[in-house]
């Protein structure tokens, strides 16, 4: 097959940043995606309905004209998030979810949740308001090895939340382990997961063999090829609607990544759907791409499928070595490498 058409996809986990950074990258997602769930971890996090509305306005202003792109806003949960704020979010059509960052787990998560029981009143309100909970599923306990943090989180934290809030929709985001795949499969239909292109296309060898490659560093950190990456591939192409597209595209200055303390995040918005096409085609399952990219996400959120279509053509192209990024440079995923599928504009 050399050409395929799909319903326009959506990105169910995206970092757009703000200010000049936002302006330099938002067009890339708008070209590929109909909608995106916008992560609230700005340097000043999006903790209130008012902040979410102001951030959405900023995004709309930064978009290319007539892009049709719809940013779906998310509230950042803290120890102090009140049920009242959640009720107000429930009455705000632009807000689609609330996000649990364990405090200190990743970029701009210092204001996150120190103990999940602190947000139980907020979770109760979310269950009532039918607002999905998005989860960065890692513990921060220094005694837990960084490669085990997702598995320990599922066992010690997530499972309890799932049992205590049986009616709450939960997305375990950017899953990286076989443990996470197995857990989501064991749960009822209110528990789903997103999978990134980088966790499907890479494993920790890409980051650590032949020198440390900071552009492969993200959180949760890349895991083993076997069994983890293999389990993610199997889940993504399975056609099971619990698994859907979420790039976790997270832009950072090249200098900030190529540093003695390089920050976490991989940028993939420039070629999101092409990267996933590479995965599905590589597994001989390109016909399953549309479900994963364009159908299962909206179905989980109870939203309509996009009406527009996109076309992908098998025609190799080289990913640029860098993009301009707020007066600096950004190294994209697959920089300088070839991709076989191309999105026709
Ligand atoms: C994200 C970022 O840079 O904001 N980084 C990452 O490695 N994924 C934060 C996150 O989603 O953990
Ligand atoms: Zn993220």
Coordinates of C-alpha atoms and ligand atoms in Angstrom, one line a residue:
X1 CA 0.0 0.0 0.0
X2 CA 1.5 3.4 -0.9
X3 CA -1.3 5.7 0.1
X4 CA -3.8 5.6 2.9
X5 CA -6.5 8.0 4.1
X6 CA -7.6 8.3 7.7
X7 CA -10.0 10.3 9.7
X8 CA -7.9 13.2 11.0
X9 CA -6.1 12.1 14.2
X10 CA -6.1 13.8 17.6
X11 CA -3.2 14.0 20.1
X12 CA -4.4 13.0 23.6
X13 CA -1.2 14.2 25.4
X14 CA 0.6 17.3 24.1
X15 CA 2.9 20.0 25.5
X16 CA 2.6 23.3 23.7
X17 CA 4.4 25.6 26.2
X18 CA 3.6 29.3 26.1
X19 CA 4.9 32.6 24.7
X20 CA 7.5 32.4 21.9
X21 CA 8.0 28.7 22.4
X22 CA 4.3 28.1 21.7
X23 CA 4.3 30.3 18.6
X24 CA 7.2 28.4 17.1
X25 CA 5.8 24.9 17.4
X26 CA 1.9 25.0 17.6
X27 CA 1.5 25.0 13.8
X28 CA 3.1 21.6 13.5
X29 CA 0.5 19.9 15.7
X30 CA -2.3 22.0 14.1
X31 CA -1.3 20.7 10.7
X32 CA -1.5 17.1 11.8
X33 CA -4.2 16.9 14.5
X34 CA -7.8 17.9 14.8
X35 CA -7.7 18.3 18.6
X36 CA -5.2 17.8 21.4
X37 CA -5.3 17.5 25.1
X38 CA -3.0 20.3 26.3
X39 CA -0.7 19.6 29.2
X40 CA -1.0 22.2 32.0
X41 CA 2.7 22.0 33.2
X42 CA 3.7 25.5 32.2
X43 CA 6.4 27.1 34.4
X44 CA 3.4 28.7 36.1
X45 CA 1.0 25.7 36.0
X46 CA -2.6 25.9 34.9
X47 CA -4.2 25.3 38.2
X48 CA -7.5 27.2 37.9
X49 CA -10.4 27.4 35.4
X50 CA -9.4 31.0 34.7
X51 CA -5.8 30.1 33.9
X52 CA -7.0 27.4 31.6
X53 CA -9.3 29.8 29.7
X54 CA -6.5 32.4 29.4
X55 CA -4.0 29.7 28.2
X56 CA -6.5 28.5 25.6
X57 CA -6.9 32.1 24.3
X58 CA -3.2 32.4 24.0
X59 CA -3.0 29.1 22.0
X60 CA -5.9 30.2 19.7
X61 CA -4.1 33.5 19.0
X62 CA -0.9 31.6 18.2
X63 CA -2.5 29.3 15.7
X64 CA -2.2 29.7 11.9
X65 CA -5.5 31.2 10.5
X66 CA -8.3 28.7 9.8
X67 CA -6.3 25.8 11.2
X68 CA -9.5 24.3 12.7
X69 CA -7.3 23.0 15.6
X70 CA -9.2 22.6 18.9
X71 CA -7.1 22.7 22.1
X72 CA -8.7 20.7 24.9
X73 CA -7.7 22.2 28.2
X74 CA -6.6 20.3 31.3
X75 CA -6.5 21.4 35.0
X76 CA -3.3 20.8 37.0
X77 CA -4.1 19.1 40.3
X78 CA -2.4 20.2 43.5
X79 CA -2.8 19.3 47.1
X80 CA -5.0 22.4 47.4
X81 CA -7.4 21.8 44.4
X82 CA -10.9 22.3 45.8
X83 CA -14.1 20.4 44.8
X84 CA -15.5 23.8 43.9
X85 CA -12.8 24.4 41.3
X86 CA -13.6 20.9 39.9
X87 CA -17.3 21.8 39.7
X88 CA -16.4 25.0 38.0
X89 CA -14.3 23.0 35.5
X90 CA -17.2 20.7 35.0
X91 CA -19.3 23.7 33.9
X92 CA -16.6 25.0 31.5
X93 CA -16.9 23.4 28.1
X94 CA -13.2 24.1 27.2
X95 CA -11.9 21.9 30.0
X96 CA -11.8 18.1 29.3
X97 CA -9.7 16.6 32.1
X98 CA -7.5 17.1 35.2
X99 CA -4.0 15.9 35.6
X100 CA -2.2 14.2 38.4
X101 CA 1.6 14.9 38.5
X102 CA 3.1 13.4 41.6
X103 CA 5.2 16.3 43.1
X104 CA 8.7 16.4 41.6
X105 CA 8.1 13.6 39.1
X106 CA 8.9 15.6 35.9
X107 CA 9.2 19.0 34.2
X108 CA 7.3 21.7 36.2
X109 CA 5.7 19.3 38.6
X110 CA 6.9 20.9 41.9
X111 CA 3.4 22.1 42.6
X112 CA 2.0 18.6 42.0
X113 CA 0.4 16.2 44.5
X114 CA 2.5 15.1 47.5
X115 CA 0.1 12.3 48.5
X116 CA -2.8 11.0 46.4
X117 CA -5.1 11.0 49.4
X118 CA -4.8 14.8 49.4
X119 CA -6.8 15.0 46.2
X120 CA -9.5 12.5 47.2
X121 CA -12.1 15.3 47.6
X122 CA -11.1 16.6 44.1
X123 CA -11.3 13.0 42.7
X124 CA -14.7 12.6 44.2
X125 CA -15.9 15.7 42.5
X126 CA -14.3 14.6 39.2
X127 CA -16.1 11.3 39.4
X128 CA -19.4 13.2 39.9
X129 CA -18.7 15.7 37.1
X130 CA -17.5 13.0 34.8
X131 CA -14.1 14.7 34.3
X132 CA -11.4 12.2 33.3
X133 CA -8.2 11.9 35.4
X134 CA -4.9 11.9 33.5
X135 CA -2.0 10.4 35.3
X136 CA 1.7 10.7 35.1
X137 CA 2.2 7.3 36.6
X138 CA 5.5 7.2 38.4
X139 CA 6.6 7.3 42.1
X140 CA 9.3 9.7 43.2
X141 CA 10.6 7.7 46.1
X142 CA 14.5 7.9 45.8
X143 CA 14.7 4.3 46.9
X144 CA 12.8 3.1 43.9
X145 CA 14.9 2.6 40.8
X146 CA 14.0 5.0 38.0
X147 CA 13.3 2.1 35.7
X148 CA 10.8 0.6 38.2
X149 CA 8.9 3.8 39.0
X150 CA 5.9 3.2 36.7
X151 CA 5.4 -0.4 37.9
X152 CA 5.6 0.6 41.6
X153 CA 3.2 3.5 41.0
X154 CA 0.6 1.2 39.5
X155 CA 0.9 -1.3 42.4
X156 CA 1.1 1.2 45.2
X157 CA -0.9 4.3 44.1
X158 CA -3.0 3.7 40.9
X159 CA -4.6 0.5 41.9
X160 CA -6.0 2.1 45.0
X161 CA -7.4 5.1 43.1
X162 CA -9.0 2.7 40.6
X163 CA -10.7 0.8 43.4
X164 CA -11.7 3.8 45.5
X165 CA -13.2 5.6 42.4
X166 CA -14.9 2.9 40.4
X167 CA -16.8 5.4 38.2
X168 CA -13.8 7.7 37.4
X169 CA -12.4 7.6 33.9
X170 CA -8.6 7.4 34.1
X171 CA -5.9 7.6 31.4
X172 CA -2.6 6.2 32.4
X173 CA -0.5 8.4 30.2
X174 CA 2.6 7.6 28.1
X175 CA 2.9 4.0 29.3
X176 CA 6.3 2.4 29.1
X177 CA 6.1 -1.1 30.6
X178 CA 4.6 -4.5 30.1
X179 CA 3.3 -4.1 33.6
X180 CA 1.3 -1.1 32.6
X181 CA -0.1 -2.8 29.5
X182 CA -1.1 -5.8 31.6
X183 CA -2.7 -3.6 34.2
X184 CA -4.8 -1.6 31.7
X185 CA -5.9 -4.9 30.1
X186 CA -7.0 -6.2 33.5
X187 CA -9.1 -3.1 34.3
X188 CA -12.6 -2.3 33.2
X189 CA -13.3 0.0 30.3
X190 CA -13.0 3.2 32.3
X191 CA -9.2 2.8 32.4
X192 CA -7.3 3.5 29.2
X193 CA -3.7 4.4 28.2
X194 CA -1.9 6.6 25.7
X195 CA 1.3 5.4 24.0
X196 CA 4.0 7.8 22.5
X197 CA 5.8 7.3 19.3
X198 CA 9.2 7.3 21.0
X199 CA 8.3 4.5 23.4
X200 CA 7.1 2.5 20.4
X201 CA 10.2 3.2 18.3
X202 CA 13.0 3.2 20.9
X203 CA 14.2 1.5 24.0
X204 CA 16.9 2.3 26.6
X205 CA 19.6 1.0 24.3
X206 CA 19.0 3.9 21.9
X207 CA 19.7 6.2 24.8
X208 CA 22.6 4.5 26.4
X209 CA 24.6 2.3 23.9
X210 CA 27.5 4.0 22.2
X211 CA 27.3 7.2 24.4
X212 CA 24.6 9.0 26.3
X213 CA 22.1 10.4 23.9
X214 CA 20.2 13.2 25.7
X215 CA 17.6 13.6 22.9
X216 CA 16.3 10.1 23.8
X217 CA 15.8 11.2 27.5
X218 CA 12.2 11.6 28.5
X219 CA 10.0 10.6 31.5
X220 CA 9.0 8.0 32.1
X221 CA 12.4 6.9 30.9
X222 CA 12.7 4.5 27.9
X223 CA 12.6 0.9 29.1
X224 CA 13.8 -2.5 27.8
X225 CA 13.2 -3.8 24.3
X226 CA 12.0 -7.1 25.8
X227 CA 9.5 -7.3 27.4
X228 CA 8.5 -3.6 27.6
X229 CA 8.8 -2.1 24.1
X230 CA 7.4 -5.3 22.6
X231 CA 4.4 -5.2 24.9
X232 CA 3.7 -1.6 23.9
X233 CA 3.9 -2.5 20.2
X234 CA 1.5 -5.4 20.7
X235 CA -1.0 -3.2 22.6
X236 CA -0.8 -0.4 20.1
X237 CA -1.5 -2.5 17.0
X238 CA -4.0 -4.8 18.9
X239 CA -7.1 -2.9 17.9
X240 CA -8.0 -2.7 21.6
X241 CA -9.7 0.7 22.1
X242 CA -8.1 1.1 25.6
X243 CA -4.9 2.1 23.8
X244 CA -4.7 5.3 21.8
X245 CA -2.5 8.1 20.5
X246 CA -0.8 10.6 22.8
X247 CA 2.6 11.9 21.6
X248 CA 3.8 13.5 24.8
X249 CA 5.7 15.8 22.4
X250 CA 7.7 18.0 24.8
X251 CA 9.9 20.7 23.2
X252 CA 13.0 21.9 25.0
X253 CA 16.0 24.1 23.9
X254 CA 18.8 22.0 22.4
X255 CA 21.2 23.6 25.0
X256 CA 19.0 22.5 27.9
X257 CA 19.0 18.9 26.7
X258 CA 22.7 18.8 25.8
X259 CA 23.8 19.7 29.2
X260 CA 25.4 18.2 32.3
X261 CA 21.9 17.9 33.7
X262 CA 19.8 17.5 30.5
X263 CA 16.1 17.9 30.9
X264 CA 13.4 15.3 30.1
X265 CA 11.3 15.5 26.9
X266 CA 11.2 14.3 23.3
X267 CA 9.7 16.5 20.6
X268 CA 7.7 14.6 18.0
X269 CA 5.0 17.0 16.9
X270 CA 6.8 17.7 13.5
X271 CA 6.1 14.1 12.3
X272 CA 3.7 12.6 14.8
X273 CA 1.4 10.7 12.5
X274 CA 4.3 9.7 10.2
X275 CA 6.2 8.2 13.2
X276 CA 3.1 6.2 14.2
X277 CA 2.7 5.1 10.6
X278 CA 6.3 3.9 10.7
X279 CA 5.4 1.8 13.7
X280 CA 2.2 0.3 12.4
X281 CA 3.7 -0.4 8.9
X282 CA 6.7 -2.0 10.5
X283 CA 4.4 -4.4 12.4
X284 CA 2.5 -5.1 9.2
X285 CA -0.6 -3.4 10.6
X286 CA -1.0 -0.1 8.9
X287 CA -4.8 -0.8 8.6
X288 CA -5.0 -0.6 12.4
X289 CA -3.6 2.9 12.5
X290 CA -6.9 4.8 12.1
X291 CA -8.5 3.2 15.2
X292 CA -5.5 4.0 17.4
X293 CA -5.0 7.5 16.0
X294 CA -8.5 8.8 15.2
X295 CA -11.2 6.7 16.8
X296 CA -10.4 5.2 20.2
X297 CA -9.4 8.5 21.8
X298 CA -12.6 10.4 21.0
X299 CA -14.7 7.3 21.9
X300 CA -13.1 7.2 25.3
X301 CA -13.7 10.9 25.9
X302 CA -17.2 10.6 24.5
X303 CA -16.5 13.0 21.6
X304 CA -17.3 12.8 17.9
X305 CA -14.7 11.6 15.4
X306 CA -13.2 14.4 13.3
X307 CA -14.9 14.9 10.0
X308 CA -11.8 15.8 8.0
X309 CA -9.5 13.2 6.5
X310 CA -5.8 13.1 6.1
X311 CA -3.7 11.2 3.5
X312 CA -0.4 9.6 4.1
X313 CA 1.9 8.6 1.2
X314 CA 4.8 6.1 1.2
X315 CA 7.4 8.6 0.0
X316 CA 10.6 8.8 2.1
X317 CA 11.7 12.1 3.5
X318 CA 14.5 13.3 5.8
X319 CA 13.6 14.9 9.2
X320 CA 15.4 18.2 9.6
X321 CA 18.4 18.3 11.9
X322 CA 16.7 21.1 13.9
X323 CA 13.8 23.5 14.1
X324 CA 13.9 27.2 15.2
X325 CA 12.5 27.4 18.7
X326 CA 11.9 30.7 20.5
X327 CA 15.2 32.2 19.3
X328 CA 17.0 29.0 19.9
X329 CA 17.1 25.5 18.3
X330 CA 15.1 22.3 18.9
X331 CA 16.3 18.8 18.0
X332 CA 13.3 16.7 16.9
X333 CA 12.8 13.0 17.3
X334 CA 14.4 11.2 14.3
X335 CA 16.6 14.3 13.5
X336 CA 18.5 13.7 10.3
X337 CA 16.9 10.3 9.8
X338 CA 14.5 9.1 7.2
X339 CA 10.8 8.4 7.6
X340 CA 9.0 6.3 5.0
X341 CA 5.5 7.9 5.3
X342 CA 4.7 11.5 4.5
X343 CA 1.6 13.5 5.4
X344 CA 0.3 15.2 2.3
X345 CA -0.8 18.7 3.1
Ligands
LIG1 C1 7.5 16.5 29.8 C2 7.9 18.0 29.7 O1 9.0 18.3 29.2 O2 7.0 18.8 30.0 N1 8.7 15.7 29.7 C3 8.8 14.4 29.4 O3 9.9 13.9 29.5 N2 7.8 13.7 29.0 C4 6.8 16.3 31.1 C5 6.1 14.9 31.2 O4 5.1 14.6 30.5 O5 6.6 14.1 32.0
LIG2 ZN1 3.9 14.9 29.0

